[in-house]
Structures are given as C-alpha cells and as structure tokens.
Amino acid sequence: MATVSPTPLLKDELDIVIPTIRNLDFLEMWRPFFQPYHLIIVQDGDPTKTIKVPEGFDYELYNRNDINRILGPKASCISFKDSACRCFGYMVSKKKYIYTIDDDCFVAKDPSGKDINALEQHIQNLLSPSTPFFFNTLYDPYRSGADFVRGYPFSLREGVTTAVSHGLWLNIPDYDAPTQLVKPLERNTRYVDAIMTIPKGTLFPMCGMNLAFNRELIGPAMYFGLMGDGQPIGRYDDMWAGWCTKVICDHLGWGVKTGLPYIWHSKASNPFVNLKKEYKGIYWQEELIPFFQSVALPKDCTTVQKCYIEISKQVKAKLGKVDDYFNKLADAMVTWIEAWDELNPSGDISAKIPNGASK
Amino acid sequence: MSLSIKDDEIDIVIGALRPDLTSFMNEWRTIFSRFHLIIVKDPDLKEELKIPEGFNLDVYKKPDIDRVVGTSTSTIFSGYSCRYFGYLVSRKKYIISVDDDCYPAKDNKGILVDAVAQHITNLTTPATPFFFNTLYDPFTEGADFVRGYPFSLRSGVQCALSCGLWLNLADYDAPTQALKPEERNSRYVDAVLTVPARTLMPISGINIAFNREVIGPALLPSLRLGGEGKFRWETMEDIWSGMCVKVVCDHLGLGVKTGMPYVWRNDRGDAIASLRKEWEGVKLMEEVVPFFQSVRLSREATTTEDCVAEVANVVKEQLESKDPMFARAAKAMVDWVKLWKSVGSSTSSPGA
C-alpha cells in the first residue's frame, strides 16, 4: 500500500486574512489549526473601536485609517463598511497563499465526528493539480482512494496548477435573501465527501466565507469590488471576484476547485437587511453572467494584471450602460491593480511596508 | 420533488453477457420486480440464459435480433452493445440500464440504495447546465440555489441522461486498475450534480438511465475496438456513445446529471490480462476527446436523429482517415438512425 505523505504546514508561506467588525472570539476554536500561521486582520467599520485578538496569535491588524495611510488616494478602491475590505489584506500580504474566513465560521465535524482541519484540506487542494479540461466522474482523481476513470485521456492526467480552493458550509448555507426569506429554517446537513474541479468555461458563484488561493498566481484578480457604504450594492463582492478570477484562470490555464473542506457557518444574517443590499445585484447579475460568459481575453494578456485591466475595459464598455456604478467599478479595478503593483513590485515579495498595529 | 411517475413508464434493460442471471436478478428483485424488464442476450453467448421466476420481462436472443434488424445488421449488437437492441424495441419513456455484474449498493447509513428511484428522480427534476451550483443539485431535499445564482436560470432544463456511479470495483481503465490491483471505491459521495454545458466527460454505461423519448437515438452502438472483449476494460463503446449524447444534449439544451445512485460492482476479470486489449481504446481517447470538444452542430439540427446524423458526418469527414475503426463507427451511426426511425417506432415482440 502506498503511504500518504502528510500535508505540509506551509506556515511561512500562507497568511490567514480575516475581516471583522466585532470580535475575534471565533479564533479560540480554530487555535489548534491556526496558531502556527500569521494572521492579517482587516478591521471594517469604526476605526476607533479596538478589536481584541486572542492571546498567542501572530498578527497584523489594519483599520480604515491604516488603509487610507498606506494607499493614499488609491484607498478609494477598498470598500468601507463591508467585508469586501478583506481584499486589502491580500494586497499587503507577502505570502504565496491566502486563506480567508469569516468571523462567524467555526470548526465543523465530519460524519465520523472528527473536527475538520479546513486549512489543511485547502492546502491539499492547492498543492494538488486541477483537471478543468475533462470532467472526472469520480471527482478529484488525486485523492487517496480515487483515480481517473476509464476513458479519461492520459495526456490530460497531469492536470494543471490549482489557483483557487473554494470550501463549503454546514449549518447556515450561503443563500441569497429571497431564498432565506422563503426557507428561514433550512440548514445544510449534507456532507458531500468530494472535491472537484470546476470545468473550464463554466462560471460559479464564489463565496468568500471559506476560501483559499495562490496569491502569487491569482492575487490581483481577487479584488472584492466596491460595496457597502456609499455604494448601491452589497453581498456581491465575492461573486464579482469569483467571476473575474474564473475567467482569468480559464484564460491562463489554471484550475479552480470546489467542495471540501466544510466549515460550520453559525450566523444567519438578517434577510431583510440582505435583501436591501442584494436587490440591485439580483437584477444586475442577469446582465453580468452573460457578460462574463462572453468575455474574450486576447492572447497578449499573459499576466493576471493585463487580463484584469482588459476586463475592466470591457466592464466600462459593456456594463457602463447598465448602471453608472459599473463605470466607477471599472475605474476602481484599475486603481486596485495600480495599488497592487505598487505594494507588490515584481521580484520583491519580501519588501516590508509600514503597517498598522501588530503584535 | 419529482413528478409522480407510473411504473409502466419505465423499462429496465439488461444486457446479459453471462448466462446465469439468477443471483443478479434475485439481488435486484425488491427494486426491479415492479417494473417491466427487457433482457437482451449477447448474440455471441452460446449457453442458455438462466433467469429466476417472478419478473415481468421479455427476453431477446440472437434469432429475435436477426428477425427485427436483419442478420447483416445484427452484428452491431454483440457484446455490451446488445443492450442497445433493448433500447430500440422498448416503448417506454424512461430506460434504466445496469451491467449484469452489479448489485444494489448500500448508502452511508447502511440502507439499500434504490437505484431506479434515484435515476427517475434525476430524470424528472430539472438539470442546471448553464451555471454551476456549489451546493450541487438545488432541487434535492435540504438544498437550493446559492447566493449569486442568476434567477433566470433557476427553472433549469429537462434532464435527458442520469449517470450513476459504482462502489467496490470502480470503472477504471485496465492500466489504472492493474497499477492498483487492491484499490476499491469505498467513498459514497452524497450528491447529484449537473455536468455543465460544453463540458465533456467519460460516460460509463455500467449504471445509466435516460429519457428515451427525448434522447433515445443518441445512445448508440457505434465504436467497436478491434479487440473488443467481454469486460468493460476491453471496450470503449459506451464512452464513445456518451460523448455523442453529451454533444447532442448540449446542442439541444438538455441536461446530463452525474453522481448518485451508486451500484455495487462485483470483482470480475483481471485488469492485467485486459491490459493488452484495452491499450487500443486508451490510445483512441487522445483523438476522440479533442474531436468531440470541437464538434459544432448546425442550427438546422433540431431533433436528436438530425444531431446524430450530423455527428456521424463529422466523424466520417474528420476521423475516417485516422483509423478504419472510425469509418465503421460513422457508418454504424448512420445505420442506427435508420434503424431507429424504422424499428424504433413500430411494435415488436420476442420469438418463442
């Protein structure tokens, strides 16, 4: 029997990015799994509030004042009073991988009752290849106990690099407001023991609650848009990033996985509040989906930044007429890339910048 | 919630590649006995079939096949392809087909899986091929569409094909199984999902169900390996047929689902022995996959028969020169469409 080698910790290669406005008590439950890692906490909302971080964690914390100080006028691209501000954490990180989790997400149990180390599963997902060009009916062929099925061409069995690992949620599922209103008591109790690659050319709704990605590869595409205060829309930040990311991954030949790991999502947000935030999004997504499905990136878009700027041009050209918001968003996308490149000059991953309160 | 389907809308089609079906039928009795069964005996099989009592069934053997389609055409129904004869003569709306070496499986709670019921549920609830739902089948109990799923796509499309999976002996090819002789699939994945539009996959014939009225002509006996044998490791016919079906479904806006139900597939045969024969099939897939990924059907192809005829043409134009096997496959597809049009719409009954 082949031995399965243990998953590397990657503790010096991965940052955990957490947006929060309240407190970080949830970290206590994650301590056995998160303690080895560096945390980047992005404080949303009132910067005069002090966020208590449990003892023993190595972290840096940024509030709105820090974001304004570090980015100057470019801070306009970072959302205010919305968890979309988390993408600032991606920008200031110096690590190869990011794991982002919401502060109402806890450790889930698998069907045998064992605590799920979500971070370890995400790392496994990111370190093993994806298979976007042909669907494997036994799901992830690189998992122990599985393989490629009969008929799967051998030339495609090496797979491609995985850029994104999208995890799921037990208990409170990630429903939109109308669905929450119709089914307020529905809980996700189904543990689906699978990880799969989302095929090339297929879009999906990417949830930012339990998400990991290769920052060095796809980081610049993970802009979570203009949401929250002063904006006509909320709760579409991760969706926007997901559609841009998938289009770019498809273009550059990288994989996106979804499925395990599960976390336990404890808090159901108020569906009426959500409806107000999502309302425009529910209409706009009818335009957005065909838009993203038809985005064609020219061959000379060979970097993520180039792809992203190209998408921003097409957003302005085609979605500007849906609402002026998309003109602003297109500009913000460009600002984001400028800010990203400033903070992440190529070849200088270890450059340090003055940050907010750290340990 | 699926529509209530009457039992008499369903045919269970079994291709008999081995003569003694006693334990197979007995293991499936509680699930199958409500339905009409069509058993088609592999015309190459010499021994008499042994079938236990108590089922409502029709059995078709070589003489019947010869009578219905003619002796020259009947060769396309040899081996695993015998089941397509059952599809041809069935008059029911839904067909469920499992290999004769598969038994009912048990789910994670130890409960016997009613594969027929699950396939029917899959076929009678919508499929969602245009956008991926991260909670898998949104129409199943306890699930729904997630945030970010466009509302205009939530009614879904008709599901034409339901592809089940296998516990124990998974449908690996011979090289894979030979490399991992002890590996058995013990992972029960509690999900059904729609295979996205324009995404292709290897569709195994081991555990499959479809809406015959909608997609019948597209499941066809066509590609036959030169050394095709009597183990799945030695065939590619279902994989080829499955690629056609998916391309046709994508063109006609129909859905294909994969996942549950599971069946328990018994150990049979020797992967290493089959390795010699299956290498042919493994090599072929390198041509077959890019080919099907590039097929585009015309706007005029609005029926399944038209679509299949167009695919056959493209096969002939683009693949014929690469291997005579493809030329024969293209011809078999054309013959099949003719057969479907003539036999598929008339009644027939087995001989004595």
XYZ file of C-alpha atoms in Angstrom:
711
model
C 0.000 0.000 0.000
C 1.357 3.424 -0.926
C 1.862 5.696 2.081
C 0.182 9.078 2.027
C 2.684 11.804 2.837
C 1.492 14.328 5.415
C 0.280 17.708 4.184
C 2.979 20.367 4.647
C 2.023 23.081 7.118
C 3.244 25.935 4.863
C 3.240 28.148 7.954
C 5.713 30.598 6.441
C 4.011 30.607 3.061
C 0.418 31.233 3.985
C -1.430 34.165 5.556
C -4.916 33.956 7.022
C -6.956 37.059 6.178
C -9.939 37.830 8.382
C -12.291 40.797 8.015
C -14.077 41.753 11.207
C -16.144 44.470 12.797
C -16.900 42.830 16.085
C -14.551 40.465 17.769
C -12.339 37.512 17.045
C -13.563 35.105 19.710
C -14.109 32.527 16.986
C -10.326 32.164 16.757
C -10.300 30.263 20.035
C -11.991 27.331 18.369
C -9.571 27.467 15.442
C -6.494 27.767 17.637
C -5.238 24.186 17.175
C -5.275 24.689 13.413
C -4.485 28.407 13.002
C -1.920 29.152 15.688
C 1.138 28.385 13.554
C 0.088 30.945 10.956
C 0.364 34.674 10.550
C -2.978 36.465 10.557
C -3.872 39.629 8.685
C -6.900 41.205 10.285
C -8.753 43.860 8.343
C -10.947 45.853 10.635
C -14.067 47.096 8.954
C -16.302 49.850 10.338
C -15.386 52.299 13.103
C -11.577 52.558 13.360
C -11.740 53.909 16.902
C -13.022 50.570 18.147
C -10.410 48.182 19.468
C -10.599 44.656 18.190
C -9.478 42.123 20.757
C -7.308 39.393 19.314
C -6.980 36.273 21.497
C -3.535 35.778 23.070
C -0.860 33.815 21.316
C -1.655 34.649 17.693
C 0.870 36.330 15.431
C -0.977 39.029 13.534
C -1.053 42.411 11.862
C -4.203 44.500 12.032
C -5.348 47.218 9.660
C -8.253 49.599 10.202
C -9.619 52.260 7.842
C -7.041 54.804 8.961
C -4.241 52.390 8.065
C -5.793 51.657 4.686
C -6.043 55.390 3.924
C -2.495 55.996 5.113
C -0.987 53.155 3.119
C -2.893 53.622 -0.108
C -3.486 57.365 -0.071
C -5.971 58.365 -2.787
C -5.982 54.777 -4.064
C -7.773 53.767 -0.857
C -10.964 54.669 -2.717
C -10.951 51.214 -4.286
C -11.260 49.489 -0.914
C -14.846 49.140 0.299
C -15.928 50.774 3.515
C -18.343 49.109 5.953
C -18.401 45.834 4.068
C -16.372 42.672 4.448
C -15.164 43.344 0.915
C -12.408 45.326 2.604
C -10.712 41.996 3.197
C -9.027 42.199 -0.180
C -6.777 44.874 1.301
C -5.341 42.012 3.323
C -4.499 40.127 0.132
C -2.699 43.171 -1.184
C -0.477 43.721 1.821
C 0.328 40.068 2.393
C 3.771 38.899 1.378
C 2.958 35.216 1.321
C 2.366 32.784 -1.511
C -1.029 31.539 -0.304
C -4.030 33.142 1.334
C -6.804 31.581 3.357
C -9.741 33.835 4.121
C -12.524 33.019 6.546
C -15.436 34.923 8.057
C -15.568 35.550 11.791
C -18.824 33.588 12.154
C -17.327 30.401 10.739
C -16.317 27.655 13.113
C -14.737 24.231 13.011
C -17.156 21.663 11.548
C -17.211 17.928 12.193
C -17.035 15.263 9.531
C -19.553 12.371 9.545
C -17.300 10.359 11.879
C -17.453 13.180 14.440
C -13.887 14.309 13.904
C -13.028 18.038 13.802
C -12.250 19.181 10.284
C -8.957 20.973 9.770
C -10.232 23.160 6.955
C -6.887 24.824 6.392
C -5.116 21.532 5.876
C -7.674 20.451 3.295
C -7.374 23.764 1.438
C -3.604 23.337 1.339
C -4.003 19.841 -0.071
C -6.391 21.210 -2.689
C -3.970 23.962 -3.689
C -0.937 21.700 -3.798
C -2.541 19.035 -5.971
C -3.450 19.610 -9.613
C -6.824 20.507 -11.078
C -8.491 18.946 -14.111
C -10.551 21.612 -15.885
C -10.453 20.199 -19.411
C -12.409 16.990 -18.943
C -14.706 16.064 -16.085
C -13.745 13.088 -13.920
C -16.875 11.303 -12.740
C -15.130 10.121 -9.572
C -14.341 13.740 -8.766
C -10.808 14.578 -7.549
C -8.583 11.885 -9.070
C -5.620 12.833 -6.890
C -7.350 11.988 -3.635
C -6.431 8.744 -1.956
C -8.916 6.062 -2.888
C -9.798 7.683 -6.216
C -8.354 7.960 -9.691
C -9.163 8.888 -13.267
C -11.977 6.802 -14.749
C -11.956 4.729 -17.924
C -12.000 6.993 -20.944
C -10.053 9.825 -19.355
C -7.239 10.679 -21.784
C -3.797 10.031 -20.377
C -2.451 13.249 -21.873
C -4.750 15.203 -19.529
C -3.917 13.276 -16.373
C -1.128 15.551 -15.163
C -3.640 18.302 -14.630
C -2.873 21.986 -14.196
C -1.897 24.195 -11.255
C -4.683 24.893 -8.827
C -5.206 28.593 -8.229
C -8.326 28.564 -6.020
C -9.830 26.234 -3.432
C -13.478 27.020 -2.667
C -14.794 25.414 0.508
C -18.382 24.910 1.612
C -20.529 25.400 4.733
C -22.585 23.229 7.030
C -25.469 24.644 9.050
C -26.359 28.093 7.627
C -25.994 27.756 3.853
C -24.934 30.656 1.661
C -28.347 31.516 0.285
C -29.425 34.876 -1.106
C -32.002 36.972 0.711
C -35.117 35.810 -1.197
C -34.221 32.163 -0.556
C -33.511 32.909 3.118
C -36.922 34.564 3.415
C -38.692 31.571 1.882
C -36.704 28.970 3.812
C -35.574 30.572 7.068
C -35.155 27.232 8.829
C -33.236 25.358 6.170
C -29.877 24.088 7.332
C -27.265 22.371 5.258
C -26.729 18.998 6.874
C -25.425 17.202 3.823
C -21.710 16.389 3.953
C -20.675 15.765 0.371
C -17.354 13.970 0.515
C -15.945 15.361 -2.711
C -13.637 17.935 -4.194
C -13.945 18.683 -7.869
C -12.517 20.994 -10.473
C -14.985 23.444 -11.967
C -14.668 22.847 -15.693
C -13.117 25.388 -17.998
C -15.745 27.705 -19.445
C -18.120 27.235 -16.531
C -18.845 30.079 -14.123
C -19.841 29.652 -10.497
C -20.853 31.776 -7.502
C -17.676 32.096 -5.411
C -18.305 32.554 -1.711
C -15.606 34.307 0.300
C -16.505 32.704 3.644
C -14.103 29.749 3.380
C -11.725 30.383 0.519
C -8.072 29.789 -0.225
C -5.968 30.772 -3.202
C -2.495 31.003 -4.608
C -1.851 34.699 -4.138
C 1.294 34.692 -6.253
C -0.682 33.328 -9.173
C -4.145 34.875 -8.985
C -3.965 37.508 -6.226
C -4.501 40.556 -8.459
C -7.811 39.098 -9.677
C -9.183 38.766 -6.160
C -10.479 42.305 -5.960
C -13.711 42.298 -3.996
C -15.169 45.371 -5.677
C -16.965 48.467 -4.416
C -19.536 47.503 -1.804
C -21.115 48.820 1.360
C -21.130 52.440 2.452
C -21.798 54.858 -0.359
C -22.357 52.057 -2.843
C -25.648 50.837 -4.348
C -24.884 47.197 -3.723
C -23.613 44.760 -1.138
C -23.030 40.989 -0.810
C -21.713 40.689 -4.342
C -18.068 41.293 -3.520
C -17.006 37.682 -3.596
C -19.250 36.995 -6.577
C -17.515 39.703 -8.584
C -14.067 38.473 -7.623
C -15.108 34.915 -8.433
C -16.321 35.685 -11.939
C -13.210 37.718 -12.789
C -10.981 35.063 -11.255
C -12.629 32.197 -13.115
C -12.441 33.943 -16.478
C -8.756 34.678 -15.911
C -7.966 31.188 -14.640
C -9.690 29.713 -17.696
C -7.633 32.001 -19.931
C -4.302 31.311 -18.259
C -4.893 27.581 -17.816
C -5.226 27.302 -14.018
C -7.725 25.338 -12.007
C -10.473 26.205 -9.543
C -11.669 23.539 -7.124
C -14.818 23.402 -5.043
C -16.125 21.074 -2.363
C -14.288 20.068 0.807
C -13.476 21.424 3.317
C -16.622 22.306 5.205
C -16.730 24.861 7.988
C -19.645 25.419 10.340
C -21.407 28.662 9.491
C -23.102 29.835 12.631
C -24.717 33.134 11.931
C -27.691 33.779 9.696
C -27.646 37.431 8.749
C -30.893 39.356 8.652
C -32.625 38.512 5.365
C -34.360 41.902 5.139
C -31.070 43.738 5.535
C -29.561 41.366 2.976
C -32.389 41.968 0.543
C -31.727 45.706 0.583
C -28.042 45.108 -0.109
C -28.548 42.462 -2.779
C -31.527 43.943 -4.522
C -29.613 45.611 -7.324
C -27.313 42.633 -7.630
C -30.197 40.274 -8.269
C -31.170 42.352 -11.299
C -27.683 43.127 -12.448
C -26.460 39.548 -12.320
C -28.794 38.775 -15.222
C -26.541 41.076 -17.274
C -23.337 40.173 -15.521
C -23.491 36.459 -16.188
C -23.838 36.750 -19.977
C -21.142 39.423 -19.846
C -18.642 37.185 -18.094
C -19.614 34.184 -20.185
C -18.727 36.126 -23.302
C -15.544 37.864 -22.150
C -12.778 37.041 -24.579
C -9.291 37.849 -23.458
C -6.773 38.493 -26.231
C -3.713 36.284 -26.494
C -1.362 39.056 -25.424
C -2.986 39.139 -21.981
C -0.343 36.939 -20.496
C -0.369 38.203 -16.912
C -3.192 38.412 -14.418
C -2.843 42.186 -14.264
C -3.148 42.534 -18.042
C -6.193 40.254 -18.045
C -7.756 42.229 -15.237
C -7.215 45.604 -16.885
C -8.702 44.179 -20.082
C -11.766 43.008 -18.173
C -12.116 46.457 -16.611
C -12.151 47.999 -20.101
C -14.891 45.609 -21.178
C -16.834 46.327 -17.981
C -16.808 50.001 -18.834
C -17.709 49.436 -22.462
C -20.498 46.909 -21.949
C -21.795 47.335 -18.409
C -21.463 51.098 -18.110
C -24.846 51.381 -19.799
C -26.483 49.041 -17.277
C -25.606 51.462 -14.480
C -23.079 54.172 -13.831
C -21.892 52.043 -10.894
C -20.019 49.886 -13.369
C -18.069 52.862 -14.667
C -16.938 53.546 -11.120
C -16.221 49.874 -10.582
C -14.145 49.691 -13.763
C -12.079 52.640 -12.561
C -11.705 51.046 -9.145
C -10.488 47.851 -10.798
C -7.703 49.829 -12.440
C -6.885 51.596 -9.183
C -6.718 48.211 -7.470
C -4.188 46.908 -9.965
C -2.098 50.069 -9.643
C -2.160 49.731 -5.874
C -1.361 46.030 -6.093
C 1.632 46.589 -8.320
C 2.872 49.395 -6.070
C 2.717 47.221 -2.973
C 3.931 44.140 -4.788
C 6.704 45.182 -7.126
C 7.749 42.086 -9.041
C 10.714 40.185 -7.689
C 10.471 41.923 -4.365
C 7.986 39.795 -2.471
C 9.654 40.351 0.868
C 9.532 44.196 0.818
C 8.126 45.471 4.054
C 5.712 48.377 4.303
C 4.683 50.277 7.438
C 1.587 48.612 8.774
C -0.988 49.066 11.453
C -0.860 47.768 14.987
C 0.821 44.409 15.088
C 1.675 42.138 17.991
C -39.881 16.802 -5.553
C -40.116 14.676 -8.692
C -43.268 14.202 -10.691
C -45.096 11.017 -9.863
C -44.045 8.537 -12.490
C -46.102 5.460 -13.193
C -44.196 2.216 -13.062
C -45.343 1.411 -16.575
C -43.408 4.353 -17.991
C -40.158 2.594 -17.168
C -38.230 -0.225 -18.803
C -35.214 -1.816 -17.210
C -32.880 -3.029 -19.918
C -30.232 -5.593 -19.046
C -27.607 -6.815 -21.448
C -26.786 -10.397 -20.499
C -23.140 -11.130 -21.147
C -23.136 -14.090 -18.811
C -25.711 -16.871 -18.887
C -26.591 -17.253 -15.219
C -28.561 -14.206 -14.119
C -30.019 -15.896 -11.029
C -28.127 -14.090 -8.296
C -28.182 -10.810 -10.228
C -31.973 -10.875 -10.584
C -32.518 -12.066 -7.014
C -30.349 -9.325 -5.568
C -32.305 -6.705 -7.525
C -35.715 -8.339 -7.008
C -37.106 -5.938 -4.418
C -36.182 -2.998 -6.635
C -36.859 -4.420 -10.107
C -39.939 -6.585 -9.624
C -42.387 -3.690 -10.001
C -41.137 -2.910 -13.479
C -41.089 -4.418 -16.926
C -37.669 -5.753 -17.850
C -36.079 -6.253 -21.225
C -33.243 -8.756 -21.175
C -31.097 -8.925 -24.255
C -28.753 -11.867 -24.569
C -25.356 -11.169 -26.092
C -25.658 -12.851 -29.502
C -22.157 -14.291 -29.027
C -23.184 -16.089 -25.855
C -23.733 -19.763 -26.532
C -25.194 -21.043 -23.257
C -28.843 -20.782 -22.331
C -29.869 -17.949 -20.044
C -30.945 -18.823 -16.505
C -33.462 -16.328 -15.207
C -35.403 -16.788 -11.969
C -39.204 -16.642 -11.831
C -41.380 -13.807 -10.715
C -40.474 -10.988 -13.069
C -42.417 -9.250 -15.773
C -39.971 -9.477 -18.624
C -39.259 -10.017 -22.284
C -36.104 -11.807 -23.351
C -34.495 -11.185 -26.726
C -31.896 -13.508 -28.199
C -29.958 -13.694 -31.443
C -32.832 -15.047 -33.551
C -35.042 -12.174 -32.340
C -32.402 -9.615 -33.117
C -31.859 -11.131 -36.560
C -35.576 -11.069 -37.236
C -36.045 -7.460 -36.271
C -32.980 -5.869 -37.832
C -31.732 -8.433 -40.315
C -28.733 -10.746 -39.948
C -26.251 -8.357 -41.541
C -27.077 -5.530 -39.157
C -27.412 -7.674 -36.040
C -23.622 -7.791 -35.573
C -23.668 -4.277 -34.157
C -25.428 -5.690 -31.095
C -22.728 -8.089 -29.962
C -21.113 -7.886 -26.543
C -22.025 -4.966 -24.302
C -23.812 -3.371 -27.264
C -26.599 -5.941 -27.001
C -28.412 -3.590 -24.641
C -28.950 -1.055 -27.423
C -31.308 -3.543 -29.014
C -33.336 -3.311 -25.840
C -33.410 0.483 -26.167
C -34.543 0.079 -29.758
C -37.529 -2.150 -29.024
C -38.621 -0.530 -25.778
C -41.777 1.547 -25.909
C -41.361 3.212 -22.559
C -40.419 6.777 -21.745
C -37.592 6.042 -19.299
C -34.915 3.393 -19.522
C -32.598 2.244 -16.774
C -29.704 0.003 -17.574
C -27.112 -1.635 -15.332
C -24.419 -4.186 -16.126
C -25.178 -7.760 -15.145
C -22.303 -7.852 -12.649
C -23.690 -5.024 -10.496
C -25.768 -5.382 -7.353
C -27.666 -2.841 -5.248
C -25.321 -0.775 -3.059
C -25.788 0.471 0.486
C -25.519 4.153 1.345
C -23.545 5.690 4.218
C -26.324 4.784 6.662
C -26.313 1.161 5.571
C -29.612 1.467 3.726
C -30.063 -0.259 0.392
C -29.980 2.237 -2.459
C -32.986 2.119 -4.774
C -31.056 2.954 -7.912
C -34.198 3.007 -10.046
C -35.917 5.565 -7.834
C -32.850 7.781 -7.755
C -32.384 7.662 -11.530
C -36.058 8.538 -12.012
C -35.734 11.437 -9.578
C -32.698 12.649 -11.513
C -34.549 12.409 -14.833
C -37.707 14.094 -13.611
C -36.174 17.075 -11.853
C -34.520 19.846 -13.838
C -30.838 19.999 -14.689
C -28.819 23.203 -14.446
C -26.080 23.124 -17.090
C -25.550 26.845 -17.594
C -24.148 27.853 -14.231
C -22.545 25.726 -11.539
C -24.372 25.434 -8.213
C -21.833 24.955 -5.437
C -24.350 23.066 -3.297
C -24.800 20.623 -6.172
C -28.392 19.583 -7.008
C -30.568 22.522 -5.958
C -33.766 20.503 -6.360
C -32.919 17.919 -3.749
C -34.342 17.999 -0.230
C -32.380 20.319 2.075
C -30.583 22.163 -0.718
C -31.223 25.107 -3.009
C -29.542 27.546 -5.321
C -26.796 29.532 -3.616
C -26.312 33.284 -3.430
C -25.135 34.578 -6.773
C -27.062 32.083 -8.891
C -28.998 34.028 -11.540
C -32.747 33.769 -11.076
C -33.419 33.436 -14.782
C -31.504 30.140 -14.757
C -33.266 28.634 -11.759
C -36.012 26.773 -13.598
C -33.355 24.654 -15.271
C -33.779 22.424 -18.305
C -35.045 18.916 -18.857
C -32.661 16.189 -17.740
C -32.159 13.649 -20.518
C -29.461 11.428 -19.011
C -28.596 10.259 -15.494
C -25.135 8.740 -14.956
C -24.718 6.724 -11.797
C -21.530 5.607 -10.068
C -20.035 2.400 -8.621
C -18.798 1.250 -5.267
C -16.216 -1.512 -4.967
C -14.903 -2.041 -8.488
C -14.871 1.461 -9.953
C -14.936 1.976 -13.700
C -11.193 2.441 -14.107
C -9.344 1.519 -17.261
C -7.129 -1.536 -17.277
C -3.774 0.258 -16.760
C -5.121 2.124 -13.719
C -6.660 -0.949 -12.117
C -3.591 -3.032 -12.934
C -1.364 -0.499 -11.155
C -3.611 -0.502 -8.073
C -4.968 -4.062 -8.004
C -6.305 -3.753 -4.443
C -7.968 -0.378 -4.876
C -11.722 -0.402 -4.383
C -14.007 2.583 -4.298
C -15.439 2.948 -0.822
C -16.271 6.638 -0.974
C -20.020 7.287 -1.124
C -20.453 10.860 -2.329
C -23.905 12.064 -1.338
C -24.510 14.281 -4.353
C -26.067 14.571 -7.762
C -24.882 17.376 -9.991
C -25.442 18.613 -13.499
C -22.492 18.317 -15.845
C -22.050 21.854 -17.192
C -22.847 22.651 -20.818
C -19.888 22.143 -23.159
C -18.082 20.083 -20.545
C -17.382 16.560 -21.681
C -16.756 13.529 -19.520
C -16.397 9.756 -19.844
C -19.974 8.454 -19.592
C -19.860 4.891 -18.352
C -22.579 2.510 -19.468
C -22.384 0.440 -16.289
C -25.159 2.308 -14.433
C -27.149 4.678 -16.581
C -30.679 5.934 -17.211
C -32.226 8.174 -19.827
C -35.374 9.653 -21.261
C -35.842 7.513 -24.328
C -38.446 9.783 -25.876
C -36.095 12.721 -25.834
C -32.603 11.277 -26.342
C -33.110 7.641 -27.376
C -31.424 7.784 -30.806
C -28.244 9.280 -29.339
C -27.353 6.252 -27.208
C -25.947 4.066 -29.873
C -23.812 1.059 -30.698
C -21.063 2.511 -32.829
C -17.421 2.405 -31.866
C -16.089 -1.095 -31.602
C -12.457 -1.710 -30.708
C -10.680 -4.197 -32.936
C -10.001 -6.371 -29.948
C -13.211 -5.610 -28.072
C -13.890 -8.138 -25.364
C -16.404 -9.115 -22.752
C -15.052 -6.979 -19.896
C -15.619 -3.223 -19.632
C -11.821 -2.845 -19.588
C -11.868 -4.099 -23.145
C -14.429 -1.680 -24.554
C -14.893 1.968 -25.343
C -18.354 1.715 -26.901
C -20.145 3.405 -24.019
C -17.554 6.168 -23.739
C -17.971 6.962 -27.408
C -21.745 6.818 -27.220
C -21.638 9.031 -24.137
C -19.601 11.716 -25.905
C -22.214 11.787 -28.690
C -25.017 12.033 -26.170
C -23.387 14.920 -24.327
C -22.695 16.874 -27.513
C -26.286 16.351 -28.631
C -27.686 17.302 -25.226
C -25.569 20.455 -25.147
C -26.804 21.390 -28.607
C -30.469 20.748 -27.816
C -30.311 22.424 -24.393
C -30.885 19.212 -22.412
C -29.204 18.290 -19.162
C -26.951 15.455 -18.072
C -26.556 14.607 -14.401
C -23.892 12.591 -12.650
C -23.438 11.210 -9.144
C -25.931 9.077 -7.242
C -27.203 6.428 -7.484
C -24.368 4.050 -6.700
C -24.420 0.380 -7.536
C -22.097 -2.242 -6.102
C -19.918 -3.575 -8.863
C -18.584 -7.046 -8.326
C -14.996 -8.067 -8.859
C -14.673 -9.718 -12.192
C -11.883 -10.355 -14.612
C -8.219 -9.482 -14.491
C -7.040 -5.960 -15.314
C -3.586 -7.124 -16.311
C -4.989 -9.657 -18.753
C -7.244 -6.982 -20.235
C -4.362 -4.522 -20.482
C -3.297 -5.905 -23.830
C -6.730 -5.382 -25.343
C -7.585 -2.037 -23.820
C -4.482 -0.218 -24.851
C -6.177 0.355 -28.182
C -9.043 2.170 -26.503
C -6.756 4.219 -24.306
C -4.840 5.476 -27.342
C -8.063 6.287 -29.195
C -9.281 8.662 -26.486
C -6.426 11.004 -27.349
C -8.151 11.575 -30.711
C -11.719 11.158 -29.577
C -11.754 13.797 -26.840
C -10.385 16.764 -28.833
C -12.630 15.702 -31.702
C -15.849 15.832 -29.693
C -14.760 19.036 -27.981
C -14.580 20.661 -31.389
C -17.855 19.357 -32.847
C -20.383 22.099 -33.530
C -23.812 21.118 -34.769
C -25.772 23.277 -37.175
C -28.798 25.327 -36.264
C -30.876 23.140 -38.555
C -30.259 20.087 -36.376
C -33.274 20.351 -34.128
C -34.074 16.701 -33.477
C -31.931 14.050 -31.837
C -31.902 11.996 -35.058
C -30.663 15.002 -37.062
C -27.966 15.679 -34.488
C -26.728 12.100 -34.543
C -26.664 12.108 -38.348
C -24.602 15.305 -38.309
C -22.161 13.903 -35.776
C -21.800 10.809 -37.962
C -20.928 13.041 -40.911
C -18.306 14.916 -38.988
C -16.837 11.643 -37.711
C -16.573 10.458 -41.290
C -15.005 13.688 -42.542
C -12.516 14.222 -39.772
C -11.673 10.855 -38.274
C -12.131 8.347 -41.070
C -8.587 8.788 -42.337
C -7.088 8.309 -38.879
C -8.331 4.794 -38.283
C -10.723 2.450 -40.106
C -12.454 1.920 -36.772
C -13.837 5.461 -37.065
C -15.119 4.847 -40.564
C -17.016 1.828 -39.276
C -18.278 3.838 -36.319
C -19.626 6.563 -38.572
C -21.413 4.005 -40.730
C -22.863 2.306 -37.652
C -24.222 5.658 -36.500
C -25.938 6.283 -39.826
C -27.371 2.748 -39.841
C -28.552 3.195 -36.281
C -30.504 6.348 -37.109
C -32.228 4.496 -39.971
C -32.937 1.588 -37.658
C -34.341 3.894 -35.015
C -36.645 5.542 -37.496
C -37.976 2.222 -38.797
C -37.917 -0.077 -35.789
C -37.995 2.442 -33.005
C -41.488 3.470 -33.913
C -43.075 0.090 -34.666
C -44.038 -2.647 -32.243
C -42.155 -5.869 -31.902
C -42.248 -8.864 -29.625
C -39.739 -11.638 -28.991
C -39.987 -15.029 -30.643
C -40.964 -18.174 -28.722
